[in-house]
Coordinates of C-alpha atoms and ligand atoms in Angstrom, one line a residue:
M46 CA 52.5 92.9 28.6
P47 CA 52.9 92.2 25.0
D48 CA 54.2 88.7 25.8
Q49 CA 51.0 87.7 27.5
D50 CA 48.8 89.2 24.8
Q51 CA 50.7 87.1 22.4
S52 CA 50.1 83.9 24.3
S53 CA 46.4 84.4 25.0
A54 CA 46.0 85.1 21.3
T55 CA 47.6 81.8 20.4
P56 CA 44.7 79.4 19.8
A57 CA 44.4 76.4 22.2
V58 CA 44.0 74.3 19.1
E59 CA 44.7 74.9 15.5
L60 CA 44.0 72.3 12.8
R61 CA 45.3 72.8 9.3
N62 CA 44.2 70.7 6.3
I63 CA 43.2 67.7 8.3
D64 CA 42.2 64.7 6.2
K65 CA 40.9 61.5 7.6
S66 CA 39.2 58.7 5.6
F67 CA 37.8 55.3 6.3
Y68 CA 37.7 52.7 3.6
G69 CA 38.5 55.3 1.0
V70 CA 35.6 57.6 2.1
F71 CA 36.5 61.0 3.5
A72 CA 35.2 61.5 7.1
N73 CA 37.2 64.8 7.3
A74 CA 38.6 66.6 4.2
D75 CA 40.9 69.5 4.3
V76 CA 39.6 70.7 7.7
D77 CA 40.9 74.0 9.1
F78 CA 39.7 74.7 12.6
S79 CA 40.7 77.0 15.4
L80 CA 39.7 76.9 19.1
A81 CA 40.5 80.0 21.1
K82 CA 41.4 79.9 24.8
G83 CA 38.4 80.4 27.0
E84 CA 35.8 79.9 24.4
V85 CA 33.0 77.4 23.9
H86 CA 33.1 76.4 20.2
A87 CA 30.2 74.5 18.7
L88 CA 30.8 71.9 16.0
L89 CA 27.5 71.8 14.1
G90 CA 26.7 69.3 11.4
E91 CA 24.3 66.5 10.3
N92 CA 24.8 63.0 11.2
G93 CA 27.8 61.7 9.3
A94 CA 29.3 65.1 8.8
G95 CA 32.5 64.1 10.4
K96 CA 32.1 65.8 13.9
S97 CA 33.0 62.8 16.0
T98 CA 35.9 61.9 13.7
L99 CA 37.3 65.4 14.0
C100 CA 36.9 65.3 17.8
S101 CA 38.6 61.8 17.9
V102 CA 41.5 63.2 15.9
M103 CA 42.0 66.0 18.4
A104 CA 41.7 63.5 21.3
G105 CA 44.3 61.2 19.9
L106 CA 42.0 58.3 19.2
Y107 CA 42.5 58.6 15.4
R108 CA 45.6 59.7 13.6
P109 CA 44.8 62.0 10.7
D110 CA 46.0 60.8 7.2
S111 CA 47.5 64.2 6.6
G112 CA 47.4 67.8 8.0
E113 CA 48.8 69.5 10.9
M114 CA 47.7 70.0 14.5
L115 CA 49.0 72.7 16.8
F116 CA 48.2 72.8 20.5
D117 CA 49.0 76.1 22.1
G118 CA 51.0 76.9 19.1
K119 CA 53.1 73.8 19.1
P120 CA 52.9 71.1 16.4
M121 CA 51.9 67.8 17.9
V122 CA 51.4 64.2 16.8
F123 CA 49.3 62.1 19.1
K124 CA 49.9 58.4 19.0
S125 CA 47.1 57.6 21.5
P126 CA 44.6 59.3 23.7
K127 CA 47.3 59.2 26.4
D128 CA 49.4 61.7 24.4
A129 CA 46.4 63.9 24.1
Y130 CA 45.8 63.7 27.8
A131 CA 49.3 64.7 28.4
A132 CA 48.8 67.8 26.2
G133 CA 45.7 68.7 28.3
V134 CA 43.1 67.4 25.9
G135 CA 40.2 65.3 27.1
M136 CA 37.0 64.1 25.4
V137 CA 33.6 62.8 26.6
Y138 CA 32.5 60.3 24.0
Q139 CA 29.0 59.7 22.9
H140 CA 29.2 56.3 24.5
F141 CA 30.6 56.6 28.0
R142 CA 33.7 54.8 29.0
L143 CA 33.2 54.4 32.7
V144 CA 33.7 51.3 34.7
S145 CA 30.3 50.5 36.0
N146 CA 31.3 48.4 39.0
L147 CA 33.6 51.0 40.4
T148 CA 32.6 54.1 42.4
V149 CA 32.6 57.6 41.1
A150 CA 35.8 58.4 43.0
E151 CA 37.5 55.2 41.7
N152 CA 36.6 56.1 38.2
L153 CA 38.1 59.6 38.6
A154 CA 41.4 58.1 39.7
L155 CA 41.4 55.4 37.0
G156 CA 44.3 55.6 34.7
N157 CA 46.2 57.7 37.3
P158 CA 48.0 54.9 39.2
E159 CA 49.9 57.3 41.3
V160 CA 46.7 58.8 42.7
G161 CA 45.5 55.4 43.8
L162 CA 48.7 54.9 45.7
R163 CA 48.9 58.3 47.2
L164 CA 45.3 58.7 48.4
S165 CA 43.1 56.7 50.6
Q166 CA 39.5 55.9 49.5
G167 CA 38.3 58.6 51.9
Q168 CA 40.6 61.2 50.5
L169 CA 39.7 60.2 46.9
E170 CA 36.0 60.6 47.7
A171 CA 36.6 64.0 49.4
E172 CA 38.4 65.3 46.3
A173 CA 35.7 64.0 44.0
K174 CA 33.0 65.7 46.1
E175 CA 34.9 69.0 46.2
L176 CA 35.4 69.0 42.5
G177 CA 31.7 68.3 41.8
E178 CA 30.7 71.1 44.1
R179 CA 33.1 73.6 42.6
Y180 CA 31.3 73.3 39.3
D181 CA 27.8 73.0 40.8
F182 CA 27.8 69.4 39.4
P183 CA 27.1 67.3 42.5
V184 CA 27.5 63.5 42.3
D185 CA 27.8 61.0 45.1
P186 CA 31.5 60.1 45.1
S187 CA 30.8 56.7 46.7
A188 CA 28.1 55.6 44.3
R189 CA 28.9 52.9 41.8
I190 CA 28.5 54.0 38.2
W191 CA 25.6 51.6 37.5
Q192 CA 23.6 53.2 40.2
L193 CA 23.7 56.6 38.5
S194 CA 21.4 58.0 35.9
V195 CA 22.9 58.7 32.5
G196 CA 23.0 62.4 33.3
Q197 CA 25.0 61.8 36.4
Q198 CA 27.3 59.4 34.6
Q199 CA 28.0 62.2 32.1
R200 CA 29.0 64.5 34.9
V201 CA 31.5 61.9 36.1
E202 CA 33.0 61.8 32.6
I203 CA 33.4 65.5 32.7
L204 CA 34.7 65.5 36.3
K205 CA 37.2 62.9 35.2
L206 CA 38.7 65.3 32.7
L207 CA 38.7 68.1 35.3
Y208 CA 40.4 65.8 37.8
R209 CA 43.3 65.7 35.3
D210 CA 43.0 69.4 34.9
A211 CA 42.2 69.1 31.1
K212 CA 42.5 72.5 29.4
I213 CA 40.7 71.5 26.3
L214 CA 37.4 69.6 26.8
I215 CA 35.6 68.0 23.9
L216 CA 32.0 67.1 24.5
D217 CA 30.5 64.9 21.8
E218 CA 26.7 65.4 21.7
P219 CA 26.5 65.7 25.5
T220 CA 22.9 66.9 25.6
A221 CA 21.4 63.9 23.7
V222 CA 20.9 62.0 27.0
L223 CA 19.9 64.9 29.2
T224 CA 16.6 66.4 30.5
P225 CA 16.2 70.1 29.7
Q226 CA 17.1 71.0 33.3
E227 CA 20.2 68.8 33.2
G228 CA 21.2 70.4 29.9
E229 CA 21.0 73.8 31.5
A230 CA 23.2 72.7 34.4
L231 CA 25.6 71.4 31.9
F232 CA 25.6 74.7 30.0
R233 CA 26.2 76.6 33.3
A234 CA 29.2 74.4 34.1
M235 CA 30.5 74.8 30.6
R236 CA 30.4 78.6 30.9
M237 CA 32.2 78.4 34.2
L238 CA 34.9 76.3 32.7
A239 CA 35.4 78.7 29.8
D240 CA 35.5 81.6 32.2
E241 CA 38.4 79.8 33.9
G242 CA 40.2 80.0 30.6
R243 CA 39.6 76.4 29.5
S244 CA 38.5 75.8 25.9
L245 CA 35.4 73.7 25.1
I246 CA 34.3 72.0 21.9
F247 CA 30.5 71.4 22.0
V248 CA 29.2 69.0 19.4
S249 CA 25.5 69.3 18.6
H250 CA 23.0 69.3 15.7
K251 CA 20.5 71.4 17.7
L252 CA 20.6 75.0 16.7
Q253 CA 18.9 76.3 19.8
E254 CA 21.6 74.7 22.0
V255 CA 24.4 76.0 19.8
K256 CA 22.8 79.5 20.1
A257 CA 22.4 79.1 23.9
V258 CA 25.9 78.1 24.9
S259 CA 28.6 78.7 22.3
D260 CA 30.8 81.8 21.4
R261 CA 31.7 80.5 18.0
V262 CA 30.4 77.9 15.7
T263 CA 32.0 75.8 12.9
V264 CA 29.7 74.0 10.5
L265 CA 30.7 70.7 8.9
R266 CA 29.1 69.0 6.0
E267 CA 30.3 65.8 4.3
G268 CA 33.6 66.1 6.2
R269 CA 34.3 69.7 5.1
V270 CA 34.1 73.0 6.9
V271 CA 31.3 74.9 5.2
G272 CA 31.2 77.9 7.5
A273 CA 32.4 79.4 10.8
A274 CA 31.0 82.4 12.6
N275 CA 30.6 84.2 15.9
T276 CA 27.4 82.6 17.2
D277 CA 25.8 85.9 18.0
D278 CA 26.2 87.0 14.3
A279 CA 24.8 83.7 12.9
E280 CA 21.1 83.3 12.0
P281 CA 19.7 79.9 12.9
R282 CA 18.2 79.7 9.4
D283 CA 21.6 80.3 7.8
L284 CA 23.3 77.7 10.0
A285 CA 20.6 75.1 9.2
R286 CA 21.1 75.8 5.5
M287 CA 24.8 75.4 5.8
M288 CA 24.4 72.2 7.7
V289 CA 22.2 70.5 5.2
G290 CA 23.1 72.3 2.0
K291 CA 19.5 73.4 1.3
D292 CA 16.5 75.1 2.8
L293 CA 15.0 72.9 5.4
V294 CA 11.4 71.8 5.4
L295 CA 10.4 71.0 9.0
P296 CA 7.6 68.4 9.4
T297 CA 4.3 70.0 10.3
R298 CA 2.1 67.8 12.4
K299 CA -1.5 67.8 11.6
P300 CA -3.7 66.8 14.5
N301 CA -4.9 63.2 14.2
E302 CA -8.3 63.3 12.6
S303 CA -9.9 60.1 13.7
V304 CA -8.8 58.0 16.6
G305 CA -10.1 54.5 16.5
D306 CA -10.4 51.6 19.0
E307 CA -7.9 50.6 21.5
V308 CA -5.3 48.5 19.7
L309 CA -2.5 48.0 22.2
V310 CA -3.5 47.6 25.8
I311 CA -0.9 47.2 28.5
E312 CA -2.0 46.4 32.0
D313 CA 0.1 46.4 35.2
L314 CA 3.2 45.4 33.3
V315 CA 6.2 44.4 35.3
V316 CA 9.5 43.7 33.5
E317 CA 12.8 43.1 35.3
D318 CA 16.1 44.5 34.1
D319 CA 19.3 42.6 33.8
R320 CA 20.0 43.0 37.5
G321 CA 16.6 41.5 38.5
L322 CA 15.1 44.8 39.6
D323 CA 11.6 45.8 38.5
A324 CA 12.6 48.3 35.8
V325 CA 9.0 48.5 34.5
D326 CA 7.0 48.6 37.7
G327 CA 3.3 48.2 37.2
L328 CA 2.7 50.2 34.0
S329 CA -0.7 50.5 32.3
I330 CA -1.1 52.3 28.9
S331 CA -3.4 52.0 26.0
V332 CA -2.9 53.2 22.5
R333 CA -5.7 53.6 20.0
A334 CA -5.7 53.2 16.2
G335 CA -4.4 56.4 14.6
E336 CA -2.8 57.8 17.7
V337 CA 0.8 58.4 18.8
V338 CA 1.3 58.0 22.5
G339 CA 4.7 59.4 23.6
I340 CA 6.5 58.0 26.6
A341 CA 8.8 60.6 28.0
G342 CA 11.5 59.9 30.5
V343 CA 15.2 60.3 31.3
S344 CA 17.1 57.4 29.9
G345 CA 17.3 54.4 32.2
N346 CA 13.9 54.7 33.7
G347 CA 12.5 51.5 32.2
Q348 CA 12.3 52.5 28.5
R349 CA 14.4 49.6 27.3
E350 CA 12.5 47.1 29.4
L351 CA 9.1 48.5 28.4
A352 CA 9.9 48.3 24.7
Q353 CA 11.5 44.9 24.9
G354 CA 8.9 43.5 27.2
I355 CA 6.1 44.5 24.8
V356 CA 7.8 43.0 21.7
G357 CA 8.9 39.9 23.5
L358 CA 12.7 40.4 23.7
M359 CA 12.6 40.5 27.5
K360 CA 10.4 38.4 29.7
V361 CA 7.3 39.9 31.2
K362 CA 7.2 39.1 34.9
S363 CA 3.6 40.0 35.4
G364 CA 0.8 42.0 33.9
S365 CA -0.5 41.7 30.3
V366 CA -0.1 43.0 26.7
R367 CA -3.1 42.8 24.6
L368 CA -3.3 43.4 20.9
N369 CA -6.7 43.9 19.3
G370 CA -8.2 42.1 22.2
T371 CA -6.0 39.1 22.1
D372 CA -3.5 38.4 25.0
V373 CA 0.0 38.2 23.4
T374 CA 1.9 38.6 26.6
K375 CA 3.6 35.3 26.5
K376 CA 4.0 35.0 22.7
S377 CA 7.4 34.8 21.1
V378 CA 8.9 37.6 19.2
L379 CA 8.1 36.0 16.0
A380 CA 4.5 35.3 17.0
K381 CA 4.2 38.9 18.0
I382 CA 5.5 40.2 14.7
K383 CA 2.9 37.9 13.0
S384 CA 0.1 39.2 15.2
G385 CA 0.9 42.7 14.1
I386 CA 3.7 44.4 16.1
A387 CA 6.4 46.3 14.2
Y388 CA 9.4 47.5 16.2
V389 CA 12.0 50.2 15.5
P390 CA 14.6 49.8 18.2
Q391 CA 17.1 52.4 19.3
S392 CA 20.2 50.5 18.6
R393 CA 20.3 50.1 14.9
L394 CA 23.2 47.8 14.3
G395 CA 22.9 46.0 17.6
M396 CA 19.7 44.2 17.0
G397 CA 17.6 45.8 14.4
L398 CA 19.8 45.0 11.4
A399 CA 22.4 42.4 10.4
P400 CA 25.5 44.6 9.9
G401 CA 27.2 42.1 7.7
L402 CA 24.4 41.6 5.2
T403 CA 23.6 43.9 2.3
T404 CA 20.9 46.5 2.5
E405 CA 18.6 44.5 0.2
D406 CA 19.0 41.4 2.3
N407 CA 18.3 43.3 5.5
L408 CA 15.1 44.7 4.1
A409 CA 13.9 41.2 3.5
L410 CA 15.0 39.8 6.8
K411 CA 11.7 39.5 8.5
Q412 CA 9.8 38.4 5.4
Y413 CA 12.0 35.8 4.0
R414 CA 9.5 33.1 4.8
E415 CA 6.8 34.6 2.7
P416 CA 6.2 35.4 -1.0
P417 CA 7.6 37.1 -2.9
Y418 CA 10.9 36.1 -1.3
S419 CA 10.2 32.5 -0.7
N420 CA 8.7 30.1 -3.1
G421 CA 8.3 27.0 -1.1
P422 CA 11.8 26.2 0.3
L423 CA 13.5 28.3 -2.3
L424 CA 14.5 31.9 -1.7
S425 CA 14.4 34.0 -4.7
A426 CA 17.5 36.2 -5.0
A427 CA 15.9 38.2 -7.7
A428 CA 12.9 39.0 -5.6
F429 CA 15.1 40.1 -2.7
G430 CA 16.9 42.5 -5.0
R431 CA 13.8 43.9 -6.7
R432 CA 11.7 44.5 -3.6
G433 CA 14.8 45.9 -1.8
A434 CA 15.4 48.4 -4.6
E435 CA 11.8 49.6 -4.5
L436 CA 12.0 50.1 -0.7
I437 CA 15.4 51.9 -1.0
E438 CA 13.8 54.3 -3.5
E439 CA 10.6 54.8 -1.6
F440 CA 12.2 55.5 1.8
D441 CA 15.0 57.5 0.3
V442 CA 17.8 55.3 1.7
R443 CA 21.0 56.8 0.3
G444 CA 24.5 55.5 -0.1
V445 CA 23.5 51.9 -0.8
R446 CA 26.3 50.1 -2.8
P447 CA 25.2 46.8 -4.3
G448 CA 26.8 43.8 -2.6
L449 CA 28.3 45.8 0.3
P450 CA 27.3 45.4 3.9
I451 CA 24.6 47.7 5.4
R452 CA 26.9 48.7 8.2
L453 CA 28.7 51.1 5.8
L454 CA 25.6 53.3 5.6
S455 CA 25.3 56.4 7.7
G456 CA 23.1 56.4 10.8
G457 CA 20.2 58.2 9.1
N458 CA 20.1 55.9 6.2
L459 CA 20.4 52.8 8.5
Q460 CA 17.3 54.0 10.3
K461 CA 15.4 54.7 7.2
A462 CA 16.2 51.2 6.0
L463 CA 15.1 49.7 9.3
I464 CA 11.8 51.6 9.3
A465 CA 11.2 50.6 5.7
R466 CA 11.6 47.0 6.7
E467 CA 9.4 47.3 9.7
V468 CA 6.4 49.2 8.2
V469 CA 6.1 47.2 4.9
Q470 CA 4.9 44.1 6.8
D471 CA 1.3 43.9 8.1
H472 CA 1.0 45.4 11.4
S473 CA -1.4 47.4 13.6
V474 CA 1.0 48.7 16.2
L475 CA 4.3 50.4 15.8
I476 CA 6.7 50.5 18.8
A477 CA 9.5 53.1 18.1
R478 CA 12.2 53.6 20.6
S479 CA 14.3 56.9 20.2
P480 CA 13.9 56.5 16.4
T481 CA 15.9 59.6 15.5
R482 CA 18.5 59.5 18.2
G483 CA 21.8 60.7 16.7
L484 CA 20.3 61.4 13.3
D485 CA 20.8 64.6 11.4
V486 CA 18.0 67.1 10.8
G487 CA 17.3 65.8 7.3
A488 CA 17.0 62.2 8.2
T489 CA 15.1 63.1 11.4
A490 CA 12.5 64.9 9.4
D491 CA 12.1 61.9 7.1
V492 CA 11.8 59.4 9.9
R493 CA 9.2 61.6 11.7
D494 CA 7.2 62.0 8.5
H495 CA 7.1 58.2 8.2
I496 CA 5.9 57.8 11.8
L497 CA 3.1 60.4 11.2
A498 CA 2.2 58.7 8.0
E499 CA 1.8 55.5 9.9
R500 CA -0.5 57.2 12.4
D501 CA -2.5 58.7 9.6
R502 CA -3.2 55.4 8.1
G503 CA -4.6 54.1 11.4
I504 CA -1.6 52.4 13.1
A505 CA -1.4 52.7 16.9
V506 CA 2.0 54.2 17.6
L507 CA 3.9 53.9 20.9
L508 CA 6.8 56.3 20.8
I509 CA 9.4 55.8 23.6
S510 CA 11.9 58.6 23.4
E511 CA 14.3 60.7 25.5
D512 CA 14.1 63.5 23.1
L513 CA 11.5 66.0 24.1
D514 CA 11.5 67.8 20.8
E515 CA 10.7 64.6 19.1
L516 CA 7.9 63.7 21.6
L517 CA 6.4 67.1 21.3
A518 CA 6.6 67.0 17.5
L519 CA 4.9 63.6 17.1
S520 CA 2.7 62.7 20.0
D521 CA -1.0 63.1 20.4
R522 CA -0.8 62.1 24.0
L523 CA 2.2 62.1 26.4
V524 CA 2.9 59.8 29.4
V525 CA 5.9 60.5 31.6
I526 CA 7.7 57.6 33.3
Y527 CA 10.1 57.7 36.2
E528 CA 11.6 54.6 37.7
G529 CA 9.3 52.4 35.7
R530 CA 6.1 54.0 36.8
I531 CA 3.8 56.6 35.2
V532 CA 4.2 60.0 37.0
G533 CA 2.1 62.1 34.6
E534 CA -0.1 62.0 31.6
M535 CA -1.5 64.8 29.3
P536 CA -2.7 65.6 25.8
A537 CA 0.0 67.0 23.6
S538 CA -1.7 70.4 23.6
E539 CA -1.0 70.8 27.3
A540 CA 2.6 69.6 27.2
T541 CA 5.6 71.9 27.4
A542 CA 9.3 71.0 27.7
E543 CA 9.4 72.5 31.2
R544 CA 6.4 70.6 32.5
L545 CA 7.7 67.3 31.0
G546 CA 11.2 68.0 32.3
L547 CA 10.0 68.4 35.9
L548 CA 8.0 65.2 35.7
M549 CA 10.9 63.4 34.2
S550 CA 13.1 64.3 37.1
G551 CA 10.7 62.6 39.5
E552 CA 8.9 65.7 40.6
R553 CA 5.2 64.8 41.0
E554 CA 2.8 67.5 39.9
D555 CA 0.2 66.9 42.6
Q556 CA 2.8 67.3 45.3
S557 CA 4.2 70.7 44.1
A558 CA 0.6 72.1 43.8
Ligands
ADP122 N1 35.5 53.9 12.6 C1 34.9 54.2 11.4 N2 35.0 53.3 10.4 C2 34.4 53.5 9.2 N3 33.8 54.6 8.9 C3 33.7 55.5 9.9 C4 34.2 55.4 11.2 N4 33.9 56.5 11.9 C5 33.2 57.3 11.1 N5 33.1 56.7 9.9 C6 32.4 57.4 8.7 O1 32.9 58.7 8.7 C7 31.8 59.6 8.4 C8 31.7 60.7 9.5 O2 31.3 60.1 10.7 P1 31.3 60.8 12.1 O3 32.6 61.5 12.3 O4 30.9 59.8 13.1 O5 30.1 61.9 11.9 P2 29.2 62.7 12.9 O6 29.8 62.6 14.3 O7 29.2 64.1 12.4 O8 27.9 62.0 12.9 C9 30.5 58.8 8.3 O9 30.3 58.5 6.9 C10 30.9 57.5 9.0 O10 30.2 56.4 8.5
MG123 MG1 29.0 61.8 16.0

């Protein structure tokens, strides 16, 4: 019937000339985008390219400065995410928005007051269970959110959209927090949803994933659409070039030539999480000079507590941390920095940097007590500025505007600034936690090069990451943790994504053999 052909040819979403700027800087500029019914459409772009902003515009979180949005052929203006919901649009944000004290079923019903009145707890849970099973996405409906792994929480976010029968699902970098196996389960569910006629937007900066799951791909750079193609027709190399605007040089890892003495030795470490549970549960690792030891694991298996326990931000309950033979377990953060630990945390603005200070001041933050910054009790502003400028140049931190707060930098540049600050001070150990999480390919390559350079000059590097590509690219030795304990260990030459992924899900190798 011609009428039906007409309607299925109408795009689920069509954006025309969308502009959105923040503080006078374009996050989206003149964006045209079209999402067909029943397709998985990848939005590919470097960090800061404008992907999240564009998604948030479609999800009603931001209003575009200008431009037009058509949903199922009808022009729409969303005043809030509620309006978008009503139009069938739902988004899973990079940072989840679940209520951690409520159960899965309660979270699904949240914001649907009539559901809460209509259904008993038991009925709610039965519905939640049925929905999970339908998409081969099982979650325990009576579990409280805080009890779930990050991967399971993400499922709840997706089920929440399906519970409201969203026709357009926007997933902002969903694989960043998943094991390879969880990623595959997600992709299967995405295909199922597309086959039902729903439309999905899949945000990623990983070419392999885009190739694996999407029908079409739109590439953004600096807020603008720089290309769109059927995924099958697109060469990964061409997509990469579009994304960064130049040919990419991927870091090549030389094997570490000389490994020295044990620098960092951790024995039977126990660190409690905020709930008083042993998140790090008797962990022993040693890292030698000139070696990168990678800690692999699904997020939430003690990574945060391990990193913060070592650097002194969280209290060590028992066990020891030794640095060049000296016990530093009980030392303060400041004393640990002095004795030679540099730390690159995951949350850049949360704790690593002072968002309101300028880039130059941030670069000087840890050293302000020492020359050249401090001359007795006086801080030298000129020295601040001079050294800062050198570091900005050396570490290729872009977008610095004199006098303006560092928080205005993009994620990749923030991370480069943080690393610059950490590695210029005297240290023998570098603890890096998910150092490239959320960064674009260009910034990721820079950060990884800096870490390898550290190793090559004899620093002992402990890399705690949820990104297997990163671990495989940088580590000389890999250790897998699960629920705060070591479940496997191997030289990098024997590690594969599959083997690590299995261990990360709690599968012990000796049992399966
Ligand atoms: N709420 C905001 N306030 C100020 N600037 C923002 C905000 N959100 C995004 N930006 C800026 O807009 C640009 C695009 O960001 P974003 O959409 O998050 O990119 P992506 O998701 O591709 O990494 C970046 O320069 C970022 O700093
Ligand atoms: Mg984003």
